[in-house]
Amino acid sequence: MEIEDRVFQRKRTNFLKVKEYGFLEEGEGYHLEKDFMDGEFRAVIEIDGEGHISGQVIDQMNSEVYVPLRILSRSGTYVSAVRSAYEGILTDIAEKCCEDVLFASDQANRIAERIYRKYGDRPDFPWDEKPYQTSGTFRHKDTSKWYALIMNVKRSVLEQSAGDEKTDIVNLKINEKDGEALRKEAGIYPAYHMNHKHWISVVLDGTLEDERIMELVDVSYYLTDQRKNDCFSSKTPI
């Protein structure tokens, strides 16, 4: 994971604060340059129109990108100092120009908000060990039984041919008889870390519309609510 991705993970850019911080508007985005390490290096930070923040470090001696910054095996004192100073700049921007969000992807945060509006449930984060600290469960208030679990995982755990880029997913319970048809739908996979007959994983990357995902959330909510199980129709949409 790149330094910028790590620092700005679960952060949402506040464009009003970006201007106050000193970013200059450039096209549809914003641009900032800041010298550090006594002027030996320059941080160049870009924010695109969707709020994604990227950056690079320029070695002022030769006006070229400082390549060792991105090479993790380069861990000498000087490189580490440059890396630490640059990360400090990014952290300051994150603290002053961004707001905390629950999950990494916009769609995961939208679904979390829709669940709250419909069912009144906010996620809890019950795991302390890595990499599950950021996994959020949505539970029934009366039984504490959960009906949705949002996780950030490597795409390769869903598709063997995929790379190691990370994505948010939501695990949801289904009617067993609907499983085969559902898993043929783009964006839906056998559940990661759960029983494949009764659960699915849905990728929260825009492949499925929010409305479709909420249909599946509704099914999971009712299937995990014992009070409603008896009257839940077997004709739920698939």
Short mmCIF file of C-alpha atoms in Angstrom, two decimals:
data_model
loop_
_atom_site.label_atom_id
_atom_site.label_comp_id
_atom_site.label_asym_id
_atom_site.label_seq_id
_atom_site.Cartn_x
_atom_site.Cartn_y
_atom_site.Cartn_z
CA MET A 1 0.00 0.00 0.00
CA GLU A 2 1.33 3.44 -0.95
CA ILE A 3 2.05 5.98 1.80
CA GLU A 4 -0.80 8.21 0.61
CA ASP A 5 -3.31 5.37 0.56
CA ARG A 6 -2.38 4.38 4.09
CA VAL A 7 -2.55 7.91 5.52
CA PHE A 8 -5.84 8.80 3.81
CA GLN A 9 -7.53 5.46 4.28
CA ARG A 10 -11.02 6.02 5.72
CA LYS A 11 -10.73 9.76 5.19
CA ARG A 12 -13.02 11.97 3.10
CA THR A 13 -11.69 15.23 1.67
CA ASN A 14 -13.42 18.42 2.80
CA PHE A 15 -12.93 20.80 -0.13
CA LEU A 16 -13.66 23.91 1.95
CA LYS A 17 -10.86 22.99 4.34
CA VAL A 18 -8.56 22.22 1.40
CA LYS A 19 -8.80 25.84 0.25
CA GLU A 20 -8.23 27.12 3.78
CA TYR A 21 -5.14 24.93 4.07
CA GLY A 22 -3.54 26.60 1.05
CA PHE A 23 -4.26 24.25 -1.86
CA LEU A 24 -4.62 26.06 -5.19
CA GLU A 25 -7.49 25.21 -7.49
CA GLU A 26 -6.25 23.62 -10.71
CA GLY A 27 -8.79 22.43 -13.28
CA GLU A 28 -11.22 20.15 -11.47
CA GLY A 29 -8.83 19.52 -8.59
CA TYR A 30 -6.30 21.14 -6.25
CA HIS A 31 -2.52 21.41 -6.06
CA LEU A 32 -0.05 22.10 -3.25
CA GLU A 33 3.75 22.27 -3.14
CA LYS A 34 5.63 22.29 0.14
CA ASP A 35 9.38 22.21 0.79
CA PHE A 36 10.80 20.16 3.66
CA MET A 37 14.09 18.79 5.04
CA ASP A 38 15.60 22.32 4.94
CA GLY A 39 14.51 22.74 1.32
CA GLU A 40 16.25 19.62 0.06
CA PHE A 41 12.92 18.09 -0.97
CA ARG A 42 9.56 19.27 -2.20
CA ALA A 43 6.24 17.51 -1.63
CA VAL A 44 3.81 17.90 -4.52
CA ILE A 45 0.26 16.99 -3.48
CA GLU A 46 -2.69 16.64 -5.86
CA ILE A 47 -6.39 16.27 -5.09
CA ASP A 48 -8.67 15.24 -7.94
CA GLY A 49 -12.30 16.22 -8.40
CA GLU A 50 -13.49 13.20 -6.41
CA GLY A 51 -11.28 14.00 -3.43
CA HIS A 52 -8.62 11.35 -4.02
CA ILE A 53 -5.22 12.54 -2.77
CA SER A 54 -1.94 11.59 -4.40
CA GLY A 55 1.57 12.93 -4.10
CA GLN A 56 5.21 12.69 -4.95
CA VAL A 57 8.51 13.91 -3.54
CA ILE A 58 10.97 15.86 -5.66
CA ASP A 59 14.70 15.89 -4.91
CA GLN A 60 15.54 19.59 -5.28
CA MET A 61 19.17 18.84 -6.12
CA ASN A 62 18.29 17.30 -9.50
CA SER A 63 14.58 18.22 -9.80
CA GLU A 64 13.66 14.54 -10.14
CA VAL A 65 11.25 12.28 -8.29
CA TYR A 66 12.91 10.80 -5.21
CA VAL A 67 12.60 7.11 -6.10
CA PRO A 68 13.93 5.58 -2.83
CA LEU A 69 10.82 6.88 -1.04
CA ARG A 70 8.74 4.08 -2.59
CA ILE A 71 11.26 1.27 -2.17
CA LEU A 72 10.46 -0.39 1.14
CA SER A 73 13.76 -2.25 1.20
CA ARG A 74 15.53 1.11 1.36
CA SER A 75 15.48 1.66 5.11
CA GLY A 76 18.65 3.63 5.80
CA THR A 77 18.64 6.58 8.20
CA TYR A 78 18.46 9.25 5.51
CA VAL A 79 15.74 7.60 3.42
CA SER A 80 13.73 6.89 6.56
CA ALA A 81 14.00 10.54 7.59
CA VAL A 82 12.71 11.71 4.21
CA ARG A 83 9.90 9.19 4.31
CA SER A 84 8.93 10.19 7.84
CA ALA A 85 8.97 13.91 7.04
CA TYR A 86 6.81 13.39 3.95
CA GLU A 87 4.37 11.24 5.89
CA GLY A 88 4.20 14.02 8.49
CA ILE A 89 3.08 16.44 5.79
CA LEU A 90 0.41 14.01 4.60
CA THR A 91 -0.77 13.36 8.17
CA ASP A 92 -1.14 17.10 8.77
CA ILE A 93 -3.25 17.40 5.61
CA ALA A 94 -5.37 14.41 6.69
CA GLU A 95 -6.01 15.95 10.11
CA LYS A 96 -6.83 19.45 8.81
CA CYS A 97 -8.47 18.78 5.43
CA CYS A 98 -10.31 15.47 5.88
CA GLU A 99 -13.10 13.91 7.88
CA ASP A 100 -13.17 10.39 9.24
CA VAL A 101 -15.44 7.82 7.57
CA LEU A 102 -16.29 4.30 8.67
CA PHE A 103 -15.07 2.39 5.63
CA ALA A 104 -12.58 2.74 2.80
CA SER A 105 -15.00 2.93 -0.16
CA ASP A 106 -17.71 5.47 -0.85
CA GLN A 107 -20.23 2.74 -1.57
CA ALA A 108 -19.58 1.01 1.75
CA ASN A 109 -20.20 4.30 3.56
CA ARG A 110 -23.37 4.93 1.57
CA ILE A 111 -24.69 1.45 2.38
CA ALA A 112 -23.83 1.94 6.07
CA GLU A 113 -25.80 5.18 6.08
CA ARG A 114 -28.77 3.59 4.34
CA ILE A 115 -28.78 0.73 6.85
CA TYR A 116 -28.83 3.29 9.66
CA ARG A 117 -31.69 5.24 8.09
CA LYS A 118 -33.75 2.09 7.55
CA TYR A 119 -32.94 -0.04 10.60
CA GLY A 120 -31.31 2.39 13.01
CA ASP A 121 -28.14 0.29 13.29
CA ARG A 122 -24.58 1.59 13.32
CA PRO A 123 -21.71 -0.89 12.85
CA ASP A 124 -19.57 -2.10 15.70
CA PHE A 125 -15.96 -3.16 15.25
CA PRO A 126 -15.49 -6.19 17.51
CA TRP A 127 -12.06 -7.44 16.41
CA ASP A 128 -8.76 -6.14 17.76
CA GLU A 129 -6.38 -8.26 15.69
CA LYS A 130 -5.06 -7.27 12.27
CA PRO A 131 -6.35 -7.12 9.60
CA TYR A 132 -9.88 -7.26 10.99
CA GLN A 133 -9.98 -4.14 13.18
CA THR A 134 -11.75 -2.20 10.42
CA SER A 135 -14.40 -4.88 9.81
CA GLY A 136 -17.81 -3.61 10.89
CA THR A 137 -20.82 -5.71 11.87
CA PHE A 138 -24.47 -4.62 11.77
CA ARG A 139 -26.54 -6.39 14.42
CA HIS A 140 -30.13 -6.85 15.50
CA LYS A 141 -30.68 -4.79 18.62
CA ASP A 142 -32.55 -7.47 20.53
CA THR A 143 -30.36 -10.51 19.85
CA SER A 144 -27.03 -8.93 18.80
CA LYS A 145 -27.08 -11.37 15.89
CA TRP A 146 -25.44 -9.75 12.91
CA TYR A 147 -26.92 -9.55 9.41
CA ALA A 148 -24.22 -7.64 7.53
CA LEU A 149 -20.43 -7.59 7.79
CA ILE A 150 -18.37 -5.06 5.85
CA MET A 151 -14.71 -5.98 5.39
CA ASN A 152 -11.73 -4.68 3.42
CA VAL A 153 -10.01 -7.61 1.71
CA LYS A 154 -7.67 -8.45 -1.12
CA ARG A 155 -9.60 -8.96 -4.32
CA SER A 156 -7.74 -12.23 -4.83
CA VAL A 157 -9.67 -13.87 -1.98
CA LEU A 158 -12.76 -13.62 -4.22
CA GLU A 159 -11.13 -14.20 -7.61
CA GLN A 160 -7.93 -16.20 -7.81
CA SER A 161 -6.93 -14.41 -11.00
CA ALA A 162 -7.30 -10.97 -9.40
CA GLY A 163 -4.43 -8.98 -7.94
CA ASP A 164 -3.75 -7.96 -4.36
CA GLU A 165 -5.52 -4.61 -4.56
CA LYS A 166 -7.97 -4.24 -1.68
CA THR A 167 -11.70 -3.73 -1.90
CA ASP A 168 -14.63 -3.39 0.49
CA ILE A 169 -17.13 -6.23 0.55
CA VAL A 170 -20.28 -6.96 2.52
CA ASN A 171 -21.21 -10.47 3.67
CA LEU A 172 -24.96 -11.14 3.66
CA LYS A 173 -27.18 -14.11 4.42
CA ILE A 174 -29.32 -15.59 1.64
CA ASN A 175 -31.92 -18.25 1.05
CA GLU A 176 -29.95 -21.37 0.16
CA LYS A 177 -32.16 -22.02 -2.87
CA ASP A 178 -31.24 -18.61 -4.32
CA GLY A 179 -27.49 -19.06 -4.00
CA GLU A 180 -26.69 -20.43 -7.44
CA ALA A 181 -28.54 -17.65 -9.26
CA LEU A 182 -27.11 -14.93 -7.04
CA ARG A 183 -23.51 -16.06 -7.51
CA LYS A 184 -23.94 -15.72 -11.28
CA GLU A 185 -24.65 -12.03 -10.81
CA ALA A 186 -21.74 -9.65 -11.41
CA GLY A 187 -20.25 -8.44 -8.15
CA ILE A 188 -21.54 -11.35 -6.04
CA TYR A 189 -19.28 -14.18 -4.84
CA PRO A 190 -19.31 -17.16 -2.46
CA ALA A 191 -18.94 -15.68 1.00
CA TYR A 192 -15.41 -14.93 2.18
CA HIS A 193 -14.72 -16.73 5.49
CA MET A 194 -18.30 -17.97 5.78
CA ASN A 195 -20.60 -20.83 4.77
CA HIS A 196 -21.04 -20.61 1.00
CA LYS A 197 -24.52 -22.13 1.07
CA HIS A 198 -26.01 -19.51 3.32
CA TRP A 199 -23.89 -16.39 2.76
CA ILE A 200 -22.55 -14.29 -0.10
CA SER A 201 -19.93 -11.57 -0.45
CA VAL A 202 -20.94 -8.50 -2.44
CA VAL A 203 -18.19 -6.21 -3.75
CA LEU A 204 -18.75 -2.57 -2.83
CA ASP A 205 -17.04 -1.03 -5.83
CA GLY A 206 -20.05 0.19 -7.82
CA THR A 207 -20.56 -3.05 -9.73
CA LEU A 208 -24.02 -3.30 -8.16
CA GLU A 209 -26.28 -0.28 -7.59
CA ASP A 210 -26.95 0.74 -4.00
CA GLU A 211 -30.62 -0.17 -4.41
CA ARG A 212 -29.77 -3.74 -5.41
CA ILE A 213 -27.39 -4.15 -2.49
CA MET A 214 -30.05 -2.88 -0.10
CA GLU A 215 -32.47 -5.49 -1.47
CA LEU A 216 -29.92 -8.13 -0.45
CA VAL A 217 -29.39 -6.44 2.92
CA ASP A 218 -33.14 -6.60 3.51
CA VAL A 219 -33.16 -10.33 2.79
CA SER A 220 -30.26 -10.88 5.20
CA TYR A 221 -31.92 -8.75 7.86
CA TYR A 222 -35.11 -10.80 7.79
CA LEU A 223 -33.37 -14.15 7.54
CA THR A 224 -31.35 -13.41 10.67
CA ASP A 225 -34.32 -12.05 12.63
CA GLN A 226 -36.00 -15.02 14.31
CA ARG A 227 -39.17 -13.05 15.01
CA LYS A 228 -39.76 -12.45 11.31
CA ASN A 229 -38.39 -15.72 9.96
CA ASP A 230 -41.71 -17.51 10.20
CA CYS A 231 -43.51 -14.97 8.05
CA PHE A 232 -40.67 -14.20 5.63
CA SER A 233 -41.68 -14.98 2.06
CA SER A 234 -39.65 -17.51 0.13
CA LYS A 235 -40.27 -15.33 -2.91
CA THR A 236 -37.72 -12.68 -2.00
CA PRO A 237 -36.14 -11.03 -5.06
CA ILE A 238 -32.93 -12.56 -6.41
#
